[in-house]
C-alpha positions as MATLAB code, in Angstrom:
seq = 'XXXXXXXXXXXXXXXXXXXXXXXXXXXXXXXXXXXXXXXXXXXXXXXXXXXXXXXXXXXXXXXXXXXXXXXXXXXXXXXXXXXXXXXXXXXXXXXXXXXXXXXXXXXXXXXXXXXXXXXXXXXXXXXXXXXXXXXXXXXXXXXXXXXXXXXXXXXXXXXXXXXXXXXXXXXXXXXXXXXXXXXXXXXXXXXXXXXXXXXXXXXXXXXXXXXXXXXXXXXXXXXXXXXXXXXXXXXXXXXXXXXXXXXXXXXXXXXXXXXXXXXXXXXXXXXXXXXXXXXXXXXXXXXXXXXXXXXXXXXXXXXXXXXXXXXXXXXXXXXXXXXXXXXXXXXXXXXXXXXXXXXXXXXXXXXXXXXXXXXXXXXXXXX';
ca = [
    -160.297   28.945  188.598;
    -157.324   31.444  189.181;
    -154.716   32.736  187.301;
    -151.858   30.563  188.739;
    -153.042   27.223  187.777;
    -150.468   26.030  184.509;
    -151.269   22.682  183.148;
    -148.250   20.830  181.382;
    -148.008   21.693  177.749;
    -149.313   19.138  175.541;
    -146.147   20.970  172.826;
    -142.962   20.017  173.828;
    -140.328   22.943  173.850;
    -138.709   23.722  170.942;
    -135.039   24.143  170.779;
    -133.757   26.833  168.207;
    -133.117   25.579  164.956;
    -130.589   27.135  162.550;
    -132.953   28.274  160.493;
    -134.070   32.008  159.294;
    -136.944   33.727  158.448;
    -135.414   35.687  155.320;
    -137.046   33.437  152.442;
    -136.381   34.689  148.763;
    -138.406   33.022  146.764;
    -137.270   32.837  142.905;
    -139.589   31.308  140.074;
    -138.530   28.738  137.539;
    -139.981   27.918  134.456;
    -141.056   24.116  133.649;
    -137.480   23.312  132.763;
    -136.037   24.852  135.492;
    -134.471   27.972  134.665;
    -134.629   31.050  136.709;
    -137.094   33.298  135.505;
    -137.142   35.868  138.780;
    -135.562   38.394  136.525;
    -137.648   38.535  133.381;
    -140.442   41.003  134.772;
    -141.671   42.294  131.011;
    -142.156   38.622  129.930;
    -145.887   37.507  129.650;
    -146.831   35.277  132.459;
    -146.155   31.605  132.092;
    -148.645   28.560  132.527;
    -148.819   27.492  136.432;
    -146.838   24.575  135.790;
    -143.487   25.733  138.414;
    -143.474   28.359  141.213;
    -140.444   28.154  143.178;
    -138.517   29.128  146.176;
    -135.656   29.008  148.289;
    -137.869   26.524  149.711;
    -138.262   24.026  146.827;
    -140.420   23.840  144.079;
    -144.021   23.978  143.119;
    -145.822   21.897  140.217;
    -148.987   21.684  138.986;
    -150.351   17.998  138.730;
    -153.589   16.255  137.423;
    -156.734   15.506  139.325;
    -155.443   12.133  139.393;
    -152.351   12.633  141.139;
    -148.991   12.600  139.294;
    -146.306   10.640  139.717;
    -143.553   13.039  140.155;
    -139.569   12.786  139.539;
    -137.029   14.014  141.468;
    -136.049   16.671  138.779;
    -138.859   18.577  138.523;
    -138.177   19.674  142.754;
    -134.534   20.679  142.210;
    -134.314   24.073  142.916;
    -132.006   26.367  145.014;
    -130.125   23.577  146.800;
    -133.460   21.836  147.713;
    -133.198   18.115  148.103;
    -135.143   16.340  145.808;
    -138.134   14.432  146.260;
    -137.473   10.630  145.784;
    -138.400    9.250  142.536;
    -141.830    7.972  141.904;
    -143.587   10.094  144.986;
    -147.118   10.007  144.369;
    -148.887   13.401  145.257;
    -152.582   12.842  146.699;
    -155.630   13.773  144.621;
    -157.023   16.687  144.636;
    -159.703   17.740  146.485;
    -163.249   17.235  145.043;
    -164.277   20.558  146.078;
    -162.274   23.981  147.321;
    -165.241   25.931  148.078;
    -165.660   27.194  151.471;
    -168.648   27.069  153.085;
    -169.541   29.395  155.757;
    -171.032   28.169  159.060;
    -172.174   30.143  161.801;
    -174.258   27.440  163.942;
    -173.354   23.787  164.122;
    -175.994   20.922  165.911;
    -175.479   17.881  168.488;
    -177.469   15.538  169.982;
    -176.851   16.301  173.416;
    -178.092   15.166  177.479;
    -178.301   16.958  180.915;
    -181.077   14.946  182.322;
    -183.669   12.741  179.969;
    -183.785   11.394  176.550;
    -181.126   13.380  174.555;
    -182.526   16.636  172.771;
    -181.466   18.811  169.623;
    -178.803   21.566  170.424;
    -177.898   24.416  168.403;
    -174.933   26.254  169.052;
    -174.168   29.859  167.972;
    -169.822   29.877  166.858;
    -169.338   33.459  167.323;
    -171.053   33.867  170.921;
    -170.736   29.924  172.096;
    -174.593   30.179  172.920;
    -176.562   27.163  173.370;
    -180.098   26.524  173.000;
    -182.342   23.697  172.350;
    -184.083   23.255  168.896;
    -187.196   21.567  167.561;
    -187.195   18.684  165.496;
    -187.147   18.080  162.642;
    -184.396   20.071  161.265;
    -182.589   19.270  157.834;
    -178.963   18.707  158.646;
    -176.092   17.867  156.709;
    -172.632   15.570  158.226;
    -169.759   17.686  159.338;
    -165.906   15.776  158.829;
    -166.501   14.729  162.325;
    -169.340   12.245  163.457;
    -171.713   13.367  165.373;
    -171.670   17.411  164.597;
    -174.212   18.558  162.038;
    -174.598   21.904  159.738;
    -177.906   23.419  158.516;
    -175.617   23.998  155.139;
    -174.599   21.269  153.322;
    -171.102   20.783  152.589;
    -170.159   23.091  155.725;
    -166.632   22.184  157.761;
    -165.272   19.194  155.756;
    -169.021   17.575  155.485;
    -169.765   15.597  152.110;
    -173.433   17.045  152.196;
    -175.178   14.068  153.390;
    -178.597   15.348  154.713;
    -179.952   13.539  157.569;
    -183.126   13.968  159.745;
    -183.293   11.156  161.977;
    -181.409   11.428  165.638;
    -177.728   10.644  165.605;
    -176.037    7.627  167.232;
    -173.587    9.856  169.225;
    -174.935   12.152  171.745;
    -172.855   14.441  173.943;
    -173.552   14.854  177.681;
    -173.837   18.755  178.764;
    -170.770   20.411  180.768;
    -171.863   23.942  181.182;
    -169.628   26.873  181.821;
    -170.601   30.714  183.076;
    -170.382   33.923  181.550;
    -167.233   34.605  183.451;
    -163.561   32.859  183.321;
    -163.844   29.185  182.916;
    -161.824   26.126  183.835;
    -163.900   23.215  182.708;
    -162.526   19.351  182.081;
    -164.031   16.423  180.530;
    -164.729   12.797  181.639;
    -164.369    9.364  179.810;
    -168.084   10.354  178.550;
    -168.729   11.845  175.179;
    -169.032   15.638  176.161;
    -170.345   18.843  174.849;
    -168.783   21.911  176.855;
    -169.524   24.939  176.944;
    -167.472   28.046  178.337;
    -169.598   30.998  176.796;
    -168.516   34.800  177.624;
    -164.629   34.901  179.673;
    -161.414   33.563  178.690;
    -162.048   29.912  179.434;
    -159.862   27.123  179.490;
    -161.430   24.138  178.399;
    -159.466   20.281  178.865;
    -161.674   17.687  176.693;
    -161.533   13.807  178.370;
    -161.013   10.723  176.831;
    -164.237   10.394  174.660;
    -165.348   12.016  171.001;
    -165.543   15.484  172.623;
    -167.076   18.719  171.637;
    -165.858   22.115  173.370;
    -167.122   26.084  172.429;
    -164.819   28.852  173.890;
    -167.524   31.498  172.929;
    -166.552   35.174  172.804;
    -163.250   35.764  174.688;
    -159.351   34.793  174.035;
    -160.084   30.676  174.824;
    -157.515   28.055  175.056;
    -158.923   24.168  174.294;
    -156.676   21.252  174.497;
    -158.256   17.896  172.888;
    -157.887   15.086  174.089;
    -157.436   10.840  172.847;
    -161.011   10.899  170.662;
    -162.312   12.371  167.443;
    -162.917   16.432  168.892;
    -164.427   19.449  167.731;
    -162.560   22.626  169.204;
    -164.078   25.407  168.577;
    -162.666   29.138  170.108;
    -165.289   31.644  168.700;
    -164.529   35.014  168.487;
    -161.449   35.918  170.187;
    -157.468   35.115  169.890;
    -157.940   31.288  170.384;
    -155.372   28.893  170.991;
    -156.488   25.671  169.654;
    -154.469   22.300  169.991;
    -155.815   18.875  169.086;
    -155.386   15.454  170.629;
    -154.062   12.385  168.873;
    -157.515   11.809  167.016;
    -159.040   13.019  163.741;
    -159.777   16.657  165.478;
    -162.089   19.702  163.793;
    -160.140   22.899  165.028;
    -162.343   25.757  164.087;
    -161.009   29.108  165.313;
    -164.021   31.530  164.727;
    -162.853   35.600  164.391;
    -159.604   36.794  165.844;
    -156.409   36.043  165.415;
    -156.203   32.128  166.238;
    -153.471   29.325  166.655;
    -154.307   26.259  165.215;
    -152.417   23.502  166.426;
    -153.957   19.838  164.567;
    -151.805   17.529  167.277;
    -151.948   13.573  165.706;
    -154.262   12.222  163.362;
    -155.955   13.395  160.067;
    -157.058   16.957  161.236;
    -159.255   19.589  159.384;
    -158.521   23.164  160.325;
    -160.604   26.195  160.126;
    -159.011   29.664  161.115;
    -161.593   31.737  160.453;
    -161.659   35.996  159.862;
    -158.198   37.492  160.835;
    -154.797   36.638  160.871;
    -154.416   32.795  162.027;
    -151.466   30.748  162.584;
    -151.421   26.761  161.593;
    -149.131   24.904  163.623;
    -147.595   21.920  161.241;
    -146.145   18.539  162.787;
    -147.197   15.235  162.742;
    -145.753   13.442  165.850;
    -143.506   10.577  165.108;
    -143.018   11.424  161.263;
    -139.626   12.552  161.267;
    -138.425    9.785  163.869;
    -135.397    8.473  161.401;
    -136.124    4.719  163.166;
    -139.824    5.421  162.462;
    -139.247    5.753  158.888;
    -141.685    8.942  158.032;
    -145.074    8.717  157.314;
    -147.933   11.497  158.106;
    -151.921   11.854  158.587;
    -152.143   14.794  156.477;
    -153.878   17.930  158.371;
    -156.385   19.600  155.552;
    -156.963   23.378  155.713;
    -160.296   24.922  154.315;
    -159.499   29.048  154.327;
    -155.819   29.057  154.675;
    -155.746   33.422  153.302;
    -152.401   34.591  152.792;
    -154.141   38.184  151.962;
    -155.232   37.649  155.658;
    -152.364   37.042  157.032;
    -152.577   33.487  157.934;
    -149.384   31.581  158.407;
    -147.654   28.199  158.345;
    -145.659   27.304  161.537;
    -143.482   24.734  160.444;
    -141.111   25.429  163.997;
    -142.287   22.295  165.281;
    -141.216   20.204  162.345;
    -137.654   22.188  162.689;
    -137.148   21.314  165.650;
    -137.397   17.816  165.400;
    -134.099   15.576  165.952;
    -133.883   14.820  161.827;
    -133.129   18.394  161.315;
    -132.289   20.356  164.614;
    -129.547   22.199  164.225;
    -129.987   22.752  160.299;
    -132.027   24.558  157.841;
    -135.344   22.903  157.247;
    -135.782   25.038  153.718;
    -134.010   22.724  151.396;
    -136.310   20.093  152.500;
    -139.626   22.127  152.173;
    -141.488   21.965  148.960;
    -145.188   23.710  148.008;
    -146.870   21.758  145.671;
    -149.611   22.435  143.277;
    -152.353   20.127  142.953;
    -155.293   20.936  141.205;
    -156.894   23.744  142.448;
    -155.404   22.967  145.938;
    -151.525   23.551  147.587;
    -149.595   20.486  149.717;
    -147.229   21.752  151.873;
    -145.271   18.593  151.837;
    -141.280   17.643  153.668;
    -138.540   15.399  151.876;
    -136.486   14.257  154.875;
    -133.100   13.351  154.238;
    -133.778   10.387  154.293;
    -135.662   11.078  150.996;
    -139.091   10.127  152.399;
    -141.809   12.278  151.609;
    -144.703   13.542  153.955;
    -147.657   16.078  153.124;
    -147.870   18.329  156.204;
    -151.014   19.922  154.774;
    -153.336   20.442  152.258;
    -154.460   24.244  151.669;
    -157.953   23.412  149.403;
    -158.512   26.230  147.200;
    -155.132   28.001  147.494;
    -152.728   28.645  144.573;
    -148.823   27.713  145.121;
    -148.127   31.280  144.203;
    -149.750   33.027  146.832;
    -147.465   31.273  149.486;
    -145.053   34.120  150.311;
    -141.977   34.701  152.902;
    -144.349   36.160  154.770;
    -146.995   32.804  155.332;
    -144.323   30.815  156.559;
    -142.644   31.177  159.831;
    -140.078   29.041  161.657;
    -140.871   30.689  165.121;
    -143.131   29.309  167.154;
    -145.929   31.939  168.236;
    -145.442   34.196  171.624;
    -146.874   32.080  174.416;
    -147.907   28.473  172.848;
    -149.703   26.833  174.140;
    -151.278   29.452  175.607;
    -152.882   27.364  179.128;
    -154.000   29.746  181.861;
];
């Protein structure tokens, strides 16, 4: 591979919105009077957090059924009457995971693989092994309830196995077929193209780009500054330690950043089409960290021809549900579409500083 090979972006260019970075985020109080200024008052219930970019609420397990009053705030426009927010999640904890198993082939009846996240290592294990479902088929965790899985155990072989594409220790360039692949780029900075089948790929240690493709993937960077971007299939985007961009592409993605300061690119593709008529698969988060310094990227969504050339804040609202945050868009068109789901994460934590309209230095970052 060298240096002066640039595949086309998968992320179309972004022309610069009207839109700053200067947030000032207020608070209102359930009937929506400004409270910003009453700092010796005792703290309220979590029923309203608010900012210059709409309004938070707190709803039931259940999902509410919300008016268009209670997200008034600042100029914001209001979500349409009746919106339904999703339920929450069943469970916010996070599990950690630091190998993940496949059935996979190079030559023979498939075998057992375990890989190692952090290092991208690969070896071969002996059954049987107690694994538990990941959220995508196929990829298994020694811990149950680890990267979106349900904790279904299972011991018997899986009905998706992943043929072997092997990288070196070195600088990668690796692509994948039609096939259902597993590859690998261990040590380097590797780029790593998945093909048109349920796809696994492991950057290993280095700063890794991995581009999914049309199928269900699991893109994983390992420890380095990853740039992650999913294909138009219910990805896994798991950037490992380092600071990571995390970009879900279409479909109903679930995002891991992992330790350090991580960026989550938002957009659905086709949602904001005005002829399209909104509509989003919802991307779900598991350690979204503002103490961390993990962001939202919502530069893709502001670019977009329903509100280039405008500010997207009036039509940005953080909702509380449950124990989990929806980062959710009113277009003005008065549909409404949840960008994201942050599991575990309280409205209030979402500052100025996790949101950023300004798409990161270098995405997508091919070699």
């Amino acid at each position: 591979m060298t240096d002066l090979f640039v595949p086309p972006s998968k992320t179309p260019a972004a022309p610069g919105p009207v839109i700053s970075d200067n947030l000032a985020f207020g608070h209102l109080d359930a009937g929506g009077s400004d409270t910003s200024e009453a700092e010796d008052s005792p703290p309220a219930a979590p029923s309203s957090v608010v900012g210059s970019s709409g309004s938070v609420k707190q709803a039931s397990a259940a999902g509410d059924t919300v008016g268009s009053a209670a997200y008034s705030s600042l100029g914001a426009t209001a979500l349409s009457a009746g919106a339904t927010l999703a339920p929450v999640s069943q469970s916010s904890t996070i599990v950690t995971v630091d190998n993940v198993f496949f059935y996979g082939r190079s030559a023979g009846s498939p075998r057992l693989y375990q890989v190692n996240l952090a290092e991208g290592s690969l070896r071969a294990v002996s059954e049987p092994v107690d694994l538990f479902s990941t959220a995508l088929d196929g990829l298994f965790t020694a811990t149950p309830g680890g990267l979106g899985g349900r904790g279904t155990a299972s011991t018997s072989p899986s009905s998706r196995t992943f043929a072997l594409v092997e990288g070196t220790s070195g600088k990668n360039f690796l692509i994948g077929t039609a096939a259902d692949n597993a590859l690998l780029g261990f040590g380097g900075d590797d780029l790593i193209l998945t093909g048109r089948g349920h796809n696994l790929a492991f950057g290993g240690s280095g700063n890794d780009t991995l581009v999914g493709g049309v199928g269900n993937n699991g893109l994983f960077g390992g420890n380095g500054d990853d740039a992650i971007e999913g294909g138009v299939g219910d990805d896994l985007l798991v950037g490992g330690a380092g600071n990571d961009i995390l970009y879900g592409g279409g479909g109903a993605n679930t995002l891991v950043g992992g330790a350090g300061a991580d960026v989550f690119r938002l957009n659905s593709p086709g949602a904001y089409d005005p002829l399209v008529g909104g509509g989003t698969d919802t991307d779900t988060i598991l350690d979204f960290n503002a103490a961390e310094g993990d962001r939202l990227d919502l530069s893709l969504i502001a670019s977009q021809p329903l509100f280039a050339g405008g500010d997207l804040l009036p039509f940005l609202n953080i909702v509380q549900v449950g124990a989990d945050t929806h980062v959710q868009i009113t277009t003005p068109l008065g549909q409404v579409s949840t960008e994201a789901i942050l599991l575990g994460v309280q409205a209030d934590t979402i500052t100025p500083a996790s949101v950023t309209f300004t798409p990161p230095t270098g995405v997508p970052l091919l070699k």
